[in-house]
mmCIF file of C-alpha atoms in Angstrom:
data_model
loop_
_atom_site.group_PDB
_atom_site.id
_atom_site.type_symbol
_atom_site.label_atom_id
_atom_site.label_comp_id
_atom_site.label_asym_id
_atom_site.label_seq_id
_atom_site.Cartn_x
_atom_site.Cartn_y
_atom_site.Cartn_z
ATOM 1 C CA UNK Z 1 -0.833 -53.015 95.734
ATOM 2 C CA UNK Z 2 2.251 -54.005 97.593
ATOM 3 C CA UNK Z 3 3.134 -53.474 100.899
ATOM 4 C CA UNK Z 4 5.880 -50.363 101.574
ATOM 5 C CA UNK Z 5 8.108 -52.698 102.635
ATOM 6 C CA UNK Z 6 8.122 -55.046 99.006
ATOM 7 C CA UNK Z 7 8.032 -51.939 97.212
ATOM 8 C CA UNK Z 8 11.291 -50.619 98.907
ATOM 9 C CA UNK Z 9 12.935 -54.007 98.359
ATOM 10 C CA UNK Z 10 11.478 -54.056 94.429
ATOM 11 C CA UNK Z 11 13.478 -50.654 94.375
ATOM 12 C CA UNK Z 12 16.523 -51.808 95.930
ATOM 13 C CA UNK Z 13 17.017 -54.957 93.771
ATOM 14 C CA UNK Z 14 16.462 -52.874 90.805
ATOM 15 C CA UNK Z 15 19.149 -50.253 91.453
ATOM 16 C CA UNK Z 16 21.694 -53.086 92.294
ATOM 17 C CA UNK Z 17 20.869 -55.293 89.172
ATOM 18 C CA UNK Z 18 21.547 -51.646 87.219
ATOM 19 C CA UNK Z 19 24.478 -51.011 89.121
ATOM 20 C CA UNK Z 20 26.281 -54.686 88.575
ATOM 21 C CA UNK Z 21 25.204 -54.149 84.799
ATOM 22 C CA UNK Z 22 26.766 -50.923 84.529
ATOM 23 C CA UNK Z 23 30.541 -52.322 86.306
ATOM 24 C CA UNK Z 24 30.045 -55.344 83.666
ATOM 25 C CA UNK Z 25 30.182 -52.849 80.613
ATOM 26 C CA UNK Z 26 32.790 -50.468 82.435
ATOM 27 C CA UNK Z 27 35.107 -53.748 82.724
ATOM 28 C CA UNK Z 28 34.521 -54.805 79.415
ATOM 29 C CA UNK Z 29 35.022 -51.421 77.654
ATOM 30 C CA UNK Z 30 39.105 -50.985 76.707
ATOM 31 C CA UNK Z 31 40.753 -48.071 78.514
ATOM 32 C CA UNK Z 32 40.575 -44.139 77.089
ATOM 33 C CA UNK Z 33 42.631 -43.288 74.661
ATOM 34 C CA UNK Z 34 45.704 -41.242 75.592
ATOM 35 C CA UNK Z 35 43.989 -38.058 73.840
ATOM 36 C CA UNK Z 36 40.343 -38.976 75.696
ATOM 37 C CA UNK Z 37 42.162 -38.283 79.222
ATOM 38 C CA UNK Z 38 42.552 -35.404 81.014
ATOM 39 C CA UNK Z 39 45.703 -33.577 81.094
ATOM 40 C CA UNK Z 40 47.658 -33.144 84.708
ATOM 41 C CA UNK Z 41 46.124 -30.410 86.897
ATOM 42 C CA UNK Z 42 49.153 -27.604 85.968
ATOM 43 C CA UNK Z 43 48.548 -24.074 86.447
ATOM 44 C CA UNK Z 44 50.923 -22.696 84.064
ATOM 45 C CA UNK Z 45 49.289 -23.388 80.479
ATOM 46 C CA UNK Z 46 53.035 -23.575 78.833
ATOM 47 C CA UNK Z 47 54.139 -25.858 81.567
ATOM 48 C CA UNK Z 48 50.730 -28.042 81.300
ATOM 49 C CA UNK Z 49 51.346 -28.168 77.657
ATOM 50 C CA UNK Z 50 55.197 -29.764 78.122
ATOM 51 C CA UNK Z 51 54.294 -31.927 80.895
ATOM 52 C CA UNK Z 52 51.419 -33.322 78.419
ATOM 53 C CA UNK Z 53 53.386 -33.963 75.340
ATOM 54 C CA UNK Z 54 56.156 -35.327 77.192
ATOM 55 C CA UNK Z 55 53.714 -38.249 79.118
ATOM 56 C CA UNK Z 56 51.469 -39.172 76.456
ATOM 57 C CA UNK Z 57 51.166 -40.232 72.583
ATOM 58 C CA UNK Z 58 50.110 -39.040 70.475
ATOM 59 C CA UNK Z 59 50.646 -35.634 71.361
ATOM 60 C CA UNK Z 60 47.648 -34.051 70.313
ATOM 61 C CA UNK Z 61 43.860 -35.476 69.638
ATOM 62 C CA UNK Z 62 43.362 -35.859 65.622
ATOM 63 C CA UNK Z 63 41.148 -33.154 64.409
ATOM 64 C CA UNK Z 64 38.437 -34.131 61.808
ATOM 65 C CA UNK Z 65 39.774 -31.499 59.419
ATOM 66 C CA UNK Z 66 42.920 -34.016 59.365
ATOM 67 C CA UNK Z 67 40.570 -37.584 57.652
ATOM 68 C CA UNK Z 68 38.780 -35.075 55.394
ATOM 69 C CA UNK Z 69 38.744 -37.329 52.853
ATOM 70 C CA UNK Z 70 38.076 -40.367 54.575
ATOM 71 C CA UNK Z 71 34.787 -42.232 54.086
ATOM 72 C CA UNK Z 72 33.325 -45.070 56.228
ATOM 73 C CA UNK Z 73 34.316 -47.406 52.924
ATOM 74 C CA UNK Z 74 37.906 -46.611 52.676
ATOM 75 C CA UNK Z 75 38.509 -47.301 56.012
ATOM 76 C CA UNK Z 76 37.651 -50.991 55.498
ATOM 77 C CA UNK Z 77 40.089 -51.901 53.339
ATOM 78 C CA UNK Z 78 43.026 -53.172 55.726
ATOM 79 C CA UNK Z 79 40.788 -56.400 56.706
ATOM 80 C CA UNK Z 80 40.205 -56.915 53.246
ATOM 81 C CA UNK Z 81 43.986 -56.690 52.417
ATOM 82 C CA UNK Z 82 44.678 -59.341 55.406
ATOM 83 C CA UNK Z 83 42.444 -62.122 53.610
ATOM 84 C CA UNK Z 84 44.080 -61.487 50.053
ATOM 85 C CA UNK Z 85 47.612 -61.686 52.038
ATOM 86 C CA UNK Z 86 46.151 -64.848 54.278
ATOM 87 C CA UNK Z 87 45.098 -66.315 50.847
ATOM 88 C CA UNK Z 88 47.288 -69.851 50.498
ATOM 89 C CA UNK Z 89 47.799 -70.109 46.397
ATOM 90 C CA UNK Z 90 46.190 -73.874 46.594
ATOM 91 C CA UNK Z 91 43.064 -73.013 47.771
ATOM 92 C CA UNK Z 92 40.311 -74.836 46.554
ATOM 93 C CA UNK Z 93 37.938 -71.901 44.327
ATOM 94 C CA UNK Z 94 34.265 -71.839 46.327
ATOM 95 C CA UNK Z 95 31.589 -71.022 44.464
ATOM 96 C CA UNK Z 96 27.979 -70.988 44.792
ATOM 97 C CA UNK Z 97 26.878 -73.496 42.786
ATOM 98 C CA UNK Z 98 25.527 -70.927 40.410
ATOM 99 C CA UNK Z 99 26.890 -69.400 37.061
ATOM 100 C CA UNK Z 100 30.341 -68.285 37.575
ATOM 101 C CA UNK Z 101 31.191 -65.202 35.079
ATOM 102 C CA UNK Z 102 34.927 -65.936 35.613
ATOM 103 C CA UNK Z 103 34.852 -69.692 34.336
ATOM 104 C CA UNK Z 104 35.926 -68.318 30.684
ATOM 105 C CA UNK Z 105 38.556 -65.905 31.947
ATOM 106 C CA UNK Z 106 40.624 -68.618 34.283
ATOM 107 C CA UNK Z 107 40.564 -71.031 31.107
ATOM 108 C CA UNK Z 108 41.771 -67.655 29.063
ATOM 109 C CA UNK Z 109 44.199 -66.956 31.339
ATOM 110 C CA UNK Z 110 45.350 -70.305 32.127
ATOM 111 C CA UNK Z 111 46.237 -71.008 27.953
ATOM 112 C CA UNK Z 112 47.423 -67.306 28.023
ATOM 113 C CA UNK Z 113 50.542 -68.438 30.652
ATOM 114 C CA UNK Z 114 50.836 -71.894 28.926
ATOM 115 C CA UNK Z 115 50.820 -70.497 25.516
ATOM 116 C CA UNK Z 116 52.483 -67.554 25.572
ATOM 117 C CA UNK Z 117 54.148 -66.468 28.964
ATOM 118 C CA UNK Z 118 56.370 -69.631 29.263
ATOM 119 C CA UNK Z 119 57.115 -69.986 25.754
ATOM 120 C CA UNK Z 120 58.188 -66.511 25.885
ATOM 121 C CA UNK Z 121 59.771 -65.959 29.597
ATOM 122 C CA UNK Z 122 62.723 -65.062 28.826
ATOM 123 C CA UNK Z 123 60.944 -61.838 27.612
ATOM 124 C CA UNK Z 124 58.270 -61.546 30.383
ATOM 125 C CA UNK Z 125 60.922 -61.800 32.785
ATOM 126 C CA UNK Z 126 62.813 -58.779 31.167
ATOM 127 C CA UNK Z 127 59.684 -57.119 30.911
ATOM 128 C CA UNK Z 128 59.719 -57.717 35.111
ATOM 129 C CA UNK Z 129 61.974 -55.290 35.345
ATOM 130 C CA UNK Z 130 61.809 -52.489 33.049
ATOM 131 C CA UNK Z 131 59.497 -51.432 30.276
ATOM 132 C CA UNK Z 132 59.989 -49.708 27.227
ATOM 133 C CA UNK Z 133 56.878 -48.813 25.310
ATOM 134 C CA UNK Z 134 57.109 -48.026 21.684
ATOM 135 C CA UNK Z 135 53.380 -45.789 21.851
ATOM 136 C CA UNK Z 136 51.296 -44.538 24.225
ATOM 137 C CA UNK Z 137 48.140 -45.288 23.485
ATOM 138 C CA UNK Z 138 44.695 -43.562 24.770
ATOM 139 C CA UNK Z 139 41.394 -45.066 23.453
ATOM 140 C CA UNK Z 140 37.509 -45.366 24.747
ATOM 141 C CA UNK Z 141 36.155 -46.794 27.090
ATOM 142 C CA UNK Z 142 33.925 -49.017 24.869
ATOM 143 C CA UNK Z 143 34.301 -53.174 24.876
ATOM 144 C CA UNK Z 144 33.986 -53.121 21.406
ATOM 145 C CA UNK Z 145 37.187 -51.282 21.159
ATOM 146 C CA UNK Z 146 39.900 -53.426 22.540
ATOM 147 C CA UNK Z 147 43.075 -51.662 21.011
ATOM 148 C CA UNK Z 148 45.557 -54.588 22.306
ATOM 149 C CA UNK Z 149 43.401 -57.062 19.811
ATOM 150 C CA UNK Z 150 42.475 -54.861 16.777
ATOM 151 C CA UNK Z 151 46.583 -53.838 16.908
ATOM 152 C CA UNK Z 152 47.838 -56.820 18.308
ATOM 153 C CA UNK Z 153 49.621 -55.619 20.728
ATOM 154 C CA UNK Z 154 51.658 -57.293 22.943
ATOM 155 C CA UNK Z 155 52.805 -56.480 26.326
ATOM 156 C CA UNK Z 156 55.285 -54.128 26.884
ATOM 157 C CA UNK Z 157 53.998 -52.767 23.031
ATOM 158 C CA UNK Z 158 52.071 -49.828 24.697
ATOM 159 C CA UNK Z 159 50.997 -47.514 27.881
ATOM 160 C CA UNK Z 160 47.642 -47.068 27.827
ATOM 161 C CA UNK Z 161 44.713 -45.494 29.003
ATOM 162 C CA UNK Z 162 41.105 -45.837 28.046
ATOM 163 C CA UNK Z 163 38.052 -43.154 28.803
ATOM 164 C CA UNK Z 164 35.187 -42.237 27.147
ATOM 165 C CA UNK Z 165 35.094 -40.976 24.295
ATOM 166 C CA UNK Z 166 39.251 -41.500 23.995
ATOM 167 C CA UNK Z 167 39.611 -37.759 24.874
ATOM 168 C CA UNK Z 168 42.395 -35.450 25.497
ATOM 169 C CA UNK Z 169 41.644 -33.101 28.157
ATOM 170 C CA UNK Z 170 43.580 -29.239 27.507
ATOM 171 C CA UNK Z 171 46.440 -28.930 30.103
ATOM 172 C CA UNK Z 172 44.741 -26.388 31.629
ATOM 173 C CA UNK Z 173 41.671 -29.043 32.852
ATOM 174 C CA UNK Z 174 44.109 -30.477 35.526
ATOM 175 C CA UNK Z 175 44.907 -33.976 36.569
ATOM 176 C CA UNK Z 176 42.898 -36.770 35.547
ATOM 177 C CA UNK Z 177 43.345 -40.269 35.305
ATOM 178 C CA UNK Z 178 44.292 -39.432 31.348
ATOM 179 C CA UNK Z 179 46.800 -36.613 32.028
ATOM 180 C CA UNK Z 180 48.194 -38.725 34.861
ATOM 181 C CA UNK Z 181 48.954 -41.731 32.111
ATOM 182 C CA UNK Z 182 50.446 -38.777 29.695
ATOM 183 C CA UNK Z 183 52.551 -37.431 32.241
ATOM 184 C CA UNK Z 184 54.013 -40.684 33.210
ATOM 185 C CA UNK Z 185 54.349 -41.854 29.568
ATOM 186 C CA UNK Z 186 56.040 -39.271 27.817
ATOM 187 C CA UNK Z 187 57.920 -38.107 30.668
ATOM 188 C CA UNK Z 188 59.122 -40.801 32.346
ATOM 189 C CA UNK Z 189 58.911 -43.296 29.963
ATOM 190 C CA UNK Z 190 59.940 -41.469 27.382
ATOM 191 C CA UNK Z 191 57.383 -43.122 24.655
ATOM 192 C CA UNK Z 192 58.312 -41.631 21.237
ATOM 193 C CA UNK Z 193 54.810 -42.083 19.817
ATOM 194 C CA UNK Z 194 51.415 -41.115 21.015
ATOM 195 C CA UNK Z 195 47.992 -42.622 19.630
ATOM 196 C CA UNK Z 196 44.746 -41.473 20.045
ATOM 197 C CA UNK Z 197 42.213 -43.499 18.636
ATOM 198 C CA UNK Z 198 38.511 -43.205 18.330
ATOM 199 C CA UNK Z 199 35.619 -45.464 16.799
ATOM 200 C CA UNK Z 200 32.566 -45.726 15.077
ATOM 201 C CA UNK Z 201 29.182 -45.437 16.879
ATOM 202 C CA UNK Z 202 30.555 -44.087 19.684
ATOM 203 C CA UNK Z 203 28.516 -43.807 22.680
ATOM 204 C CA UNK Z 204 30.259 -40.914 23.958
ATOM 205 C CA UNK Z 205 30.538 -38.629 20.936
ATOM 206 C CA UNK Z 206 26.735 -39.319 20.293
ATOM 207 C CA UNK Z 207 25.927 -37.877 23.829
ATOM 208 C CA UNK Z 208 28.319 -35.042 22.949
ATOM 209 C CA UNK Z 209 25.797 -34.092 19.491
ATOM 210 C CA UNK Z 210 22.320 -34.537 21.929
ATOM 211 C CA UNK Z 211 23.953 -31.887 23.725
ATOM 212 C CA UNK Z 212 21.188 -28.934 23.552
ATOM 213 C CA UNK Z 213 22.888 -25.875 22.158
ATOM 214 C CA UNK Z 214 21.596 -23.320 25.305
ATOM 215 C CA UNK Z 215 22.672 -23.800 28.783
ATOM 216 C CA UNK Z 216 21.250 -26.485 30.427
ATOM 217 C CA UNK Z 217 20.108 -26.573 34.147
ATOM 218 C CA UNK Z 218 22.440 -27.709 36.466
ATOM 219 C CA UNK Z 219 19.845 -30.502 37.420
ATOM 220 C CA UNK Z 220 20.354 -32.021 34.171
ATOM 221 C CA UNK Z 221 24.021 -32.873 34.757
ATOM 222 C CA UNK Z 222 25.519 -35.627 34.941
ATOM 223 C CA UNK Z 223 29.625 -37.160 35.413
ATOM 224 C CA UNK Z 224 29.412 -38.150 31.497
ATOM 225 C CA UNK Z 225 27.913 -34.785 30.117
ATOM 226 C CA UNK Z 226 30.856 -32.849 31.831
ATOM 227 C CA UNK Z 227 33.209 -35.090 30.941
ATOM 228 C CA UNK Z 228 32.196 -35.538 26.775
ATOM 229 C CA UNK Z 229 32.085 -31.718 27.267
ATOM 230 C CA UNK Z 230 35.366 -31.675 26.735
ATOM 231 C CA UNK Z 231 34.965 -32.200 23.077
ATOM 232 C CA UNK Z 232 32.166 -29.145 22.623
ATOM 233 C CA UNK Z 233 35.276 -27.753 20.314
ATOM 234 C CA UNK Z 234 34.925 -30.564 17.865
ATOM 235 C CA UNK Z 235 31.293 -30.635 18.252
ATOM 236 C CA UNK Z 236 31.433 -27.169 16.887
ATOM 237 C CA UNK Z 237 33.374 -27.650 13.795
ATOM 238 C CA UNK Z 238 31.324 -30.683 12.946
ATOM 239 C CA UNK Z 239 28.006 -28.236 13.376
ATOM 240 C CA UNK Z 240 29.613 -26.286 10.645
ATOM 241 C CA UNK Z 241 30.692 -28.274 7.919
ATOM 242 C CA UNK Z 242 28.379 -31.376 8.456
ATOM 243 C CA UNK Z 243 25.288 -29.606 10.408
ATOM 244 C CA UNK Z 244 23.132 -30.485 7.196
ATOM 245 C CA UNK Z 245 23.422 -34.252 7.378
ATOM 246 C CA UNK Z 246 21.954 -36.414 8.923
ATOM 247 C CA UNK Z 247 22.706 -37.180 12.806
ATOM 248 C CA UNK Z 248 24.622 -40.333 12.244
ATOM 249 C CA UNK Z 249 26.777 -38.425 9.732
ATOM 250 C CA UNK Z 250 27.281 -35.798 12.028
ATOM 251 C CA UNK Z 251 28.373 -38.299 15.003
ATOM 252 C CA UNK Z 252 30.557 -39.590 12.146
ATOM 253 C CA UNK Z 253 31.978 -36.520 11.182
ATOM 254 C CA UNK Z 254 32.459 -35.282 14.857
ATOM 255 C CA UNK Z 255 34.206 -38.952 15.670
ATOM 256 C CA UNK Z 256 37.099 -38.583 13.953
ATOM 257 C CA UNK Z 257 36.924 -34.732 14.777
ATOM 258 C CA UNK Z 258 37.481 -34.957 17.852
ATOM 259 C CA UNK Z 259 40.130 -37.499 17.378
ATOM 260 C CA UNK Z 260 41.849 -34.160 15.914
ATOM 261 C CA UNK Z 261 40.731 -32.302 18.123
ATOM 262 C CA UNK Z 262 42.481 -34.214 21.449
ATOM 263 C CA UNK Z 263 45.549 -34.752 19.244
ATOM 264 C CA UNK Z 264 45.701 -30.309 19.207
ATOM 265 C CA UNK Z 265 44.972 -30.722 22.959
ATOM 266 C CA UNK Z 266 48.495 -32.942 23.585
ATOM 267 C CA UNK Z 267 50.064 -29.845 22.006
ATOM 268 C CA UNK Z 268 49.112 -27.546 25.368
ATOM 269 C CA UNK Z 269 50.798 -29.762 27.340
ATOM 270 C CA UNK Z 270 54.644 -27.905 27.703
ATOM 271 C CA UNK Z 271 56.269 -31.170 27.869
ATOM 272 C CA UNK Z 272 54.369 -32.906 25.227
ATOM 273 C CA UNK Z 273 55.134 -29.944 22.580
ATOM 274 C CA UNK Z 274 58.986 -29.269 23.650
ATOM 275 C CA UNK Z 275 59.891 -33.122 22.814
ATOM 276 C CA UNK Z 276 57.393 -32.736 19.375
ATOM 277 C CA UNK Z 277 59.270 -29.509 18.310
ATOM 278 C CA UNK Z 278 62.647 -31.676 19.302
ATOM 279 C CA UNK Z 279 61.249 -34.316 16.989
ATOM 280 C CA UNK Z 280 61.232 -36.791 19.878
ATOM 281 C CA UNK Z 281 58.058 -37.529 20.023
ATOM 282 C CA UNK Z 282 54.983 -38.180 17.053
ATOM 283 C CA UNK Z 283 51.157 -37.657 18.047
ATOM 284 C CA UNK Z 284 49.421 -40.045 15.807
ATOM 285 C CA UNK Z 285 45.386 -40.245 15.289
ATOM 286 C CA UNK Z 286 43.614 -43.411 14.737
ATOM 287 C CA UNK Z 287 40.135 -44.770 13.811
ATOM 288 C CA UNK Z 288 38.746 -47.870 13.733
ATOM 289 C CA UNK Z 289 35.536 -48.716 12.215
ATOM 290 C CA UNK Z 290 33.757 -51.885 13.436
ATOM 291 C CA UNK Z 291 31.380 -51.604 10.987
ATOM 292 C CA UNK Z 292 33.087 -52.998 8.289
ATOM 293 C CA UNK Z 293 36.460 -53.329 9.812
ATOM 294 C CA UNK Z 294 38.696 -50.965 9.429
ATOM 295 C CA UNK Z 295 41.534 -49.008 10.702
ATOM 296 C CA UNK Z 296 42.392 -45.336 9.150
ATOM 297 C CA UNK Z 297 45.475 -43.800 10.703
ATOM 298 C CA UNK Z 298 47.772 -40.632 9.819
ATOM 299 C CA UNK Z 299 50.350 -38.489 11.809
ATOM 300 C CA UNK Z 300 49.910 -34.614 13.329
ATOM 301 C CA UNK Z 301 52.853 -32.315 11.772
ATOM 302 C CA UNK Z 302 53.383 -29.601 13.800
ATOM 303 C CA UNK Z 303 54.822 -26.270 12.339
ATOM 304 C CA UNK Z 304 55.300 -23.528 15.636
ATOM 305 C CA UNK Z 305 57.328 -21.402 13.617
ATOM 306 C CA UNK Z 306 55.054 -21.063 10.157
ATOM 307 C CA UNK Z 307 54.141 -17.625 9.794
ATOM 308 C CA UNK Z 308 51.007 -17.353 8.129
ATOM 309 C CA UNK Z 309 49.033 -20.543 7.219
ATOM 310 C CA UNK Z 310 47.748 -23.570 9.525
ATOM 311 C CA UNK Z 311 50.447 -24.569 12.162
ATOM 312 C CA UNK Z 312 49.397 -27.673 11.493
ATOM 313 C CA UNK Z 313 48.733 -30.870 8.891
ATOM 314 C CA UNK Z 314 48.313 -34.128 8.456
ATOM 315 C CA UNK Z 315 50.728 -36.488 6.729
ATOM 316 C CA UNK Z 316 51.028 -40.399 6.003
ATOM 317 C CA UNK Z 317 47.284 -41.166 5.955
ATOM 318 C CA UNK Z 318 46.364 -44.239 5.457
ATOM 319 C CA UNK Z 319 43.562 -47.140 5.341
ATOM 320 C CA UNK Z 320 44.109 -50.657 6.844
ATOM 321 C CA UNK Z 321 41.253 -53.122 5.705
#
């Protein structure tokens, strides 16, 4: 054991090395922020408050209630945004060494602007400023069913929006990225046609018939089952006059259902069935089968005023193959 004396010393050393760490960290660490201080000793709680605001910014600490929505991810975005403006345009690509999915797209994109953008510029460049879609155009989700290719559309041809299951939530659902692309279309672009168009084997519509008929438990729920719910009324009417067939024909059936049955769901928008009924605007249904290849299409006529009867019918149907 050592002596007192050593001991003391030990102890002395120790406190001193702790207390020349500690400064080190104090010096290093930046100053409080305004809101971290203290306010001035006042008495009165009015004057306190004036003499506070009027010395420091910002004038009061953020509450959490204020970055809700803010997540630990979308807070990192600004550094990312500094490297893509940083980026100099003759950069040298770095890889890995390893397969590089994006090898086909540059050499796409590259004979896409040699090809077509500058033997066309004139009308990119008009397209630059201003676009006037003839159709707005929502279809799924699915890579099979690339509506620019199997319509050839070119830019500036069509707005458009792809989901699953290329359906048309009821107004009353609320925004969505969908209703969003609607608004913007028909409002402020002023598109005078809208086309929905659906597809064979569809993913979405099949997981819209394995539905169970009773109520499911909540544990069994998942982001596509509430959002293929939307279709449960075309589901319905294809239970009734195909429920006998076979699965596939019922998925087939309810496919171009609820192609119908979105193109009835435009109609609840106000906006979308005040320029219909002013015959500025045409809600067109569409169906492509990539089966055999090919493309059945026909127009919605809308009737508000037709007393007794169906409000509504189809007209100019027609198959493309």
């Amino acid at each position: 054991m050592l002596p007192w004396s050593l001991r003391s010393a030990a102890r002395r050393l120790a406190a001193a090395t702790r207390a020349a760490a500690s400064a080190a960290v104090a010096a290093r660490s930046p100053a409080p922020a305004p809101w971290q201080e203290r306010p001035p000793a006042v008495e009165d709680r009015e004057e306190r408050a004036a003499v506070w605001e009027d010395d420091h910014w910002p004038r009061r600490r953020p509450r959490r209630s204020d970055f809700s929505c803010t997540t630990k991810a979308s807070t990192d975005h600004s550094g990312l945004t500094r490297q893509l403006l940083d980026f100099q345009h003759d950069t040298v690509d770095e890889t890995d060494g390893g397969y590089d999915p994006f090898s086909q797209l540059k050499e796409r994109f590259t004979d896409f602007k040699q090809r077509n953008y500058v033997e066309n510029f004139t009308n990119y460049q008009k397209l630059a400023e201003q676009q006037t879609p003839e159709f707005m155009v929502v279809a799924c989700a699915d890579s099979r069913v690339c509506p620019t290719s199997i319509l050839g559309l070119q830019p500036g041809d069509a707005f458009t929006v792809r989901n699953v299951a290329n359906l048309v939530p009821p107004y009353e659902h609320g925004a969505s990225e969908t209703t969003a692309a609607l608004e913007f279309a028909v409002n402020s672009l002023q598109v005078p046609n809208v086309l929905v168009v659906g597809h064979s084997r569809c993913g979405g519509i099949q997981a819209l018939m394995s539905m169970k008929s009773k109520k499911d438990d909540r544990s069994s729920r998942t982001f596509i089952r509430d959002w293929v719910s939307l279709g449960k009324s075309a589901r319905l009417s294809t239970e009734a006059a195909a429920g006998n067939l076979s699965f596939e024909s019922q998925c087939r059936h309810c496919e171009k259902e609820s192609i119908n049955s979105s193109l009835l769901n435009l109609l609840t928008y106000p906006w979308i069935e005040e320029r219909v009924k002013e015959g500025n605007l045409n809600l067109h249904g569409g169906y492509y089968n990539f089966i055999d290849c090919t493309f059945e299409k026909w127009t919605l006529v809308y009737r508000p005023g037709l007393e007794g009867g169906s409000k509504y019918a189809i007209k100019n149907r027609s198959t493309w193959s």
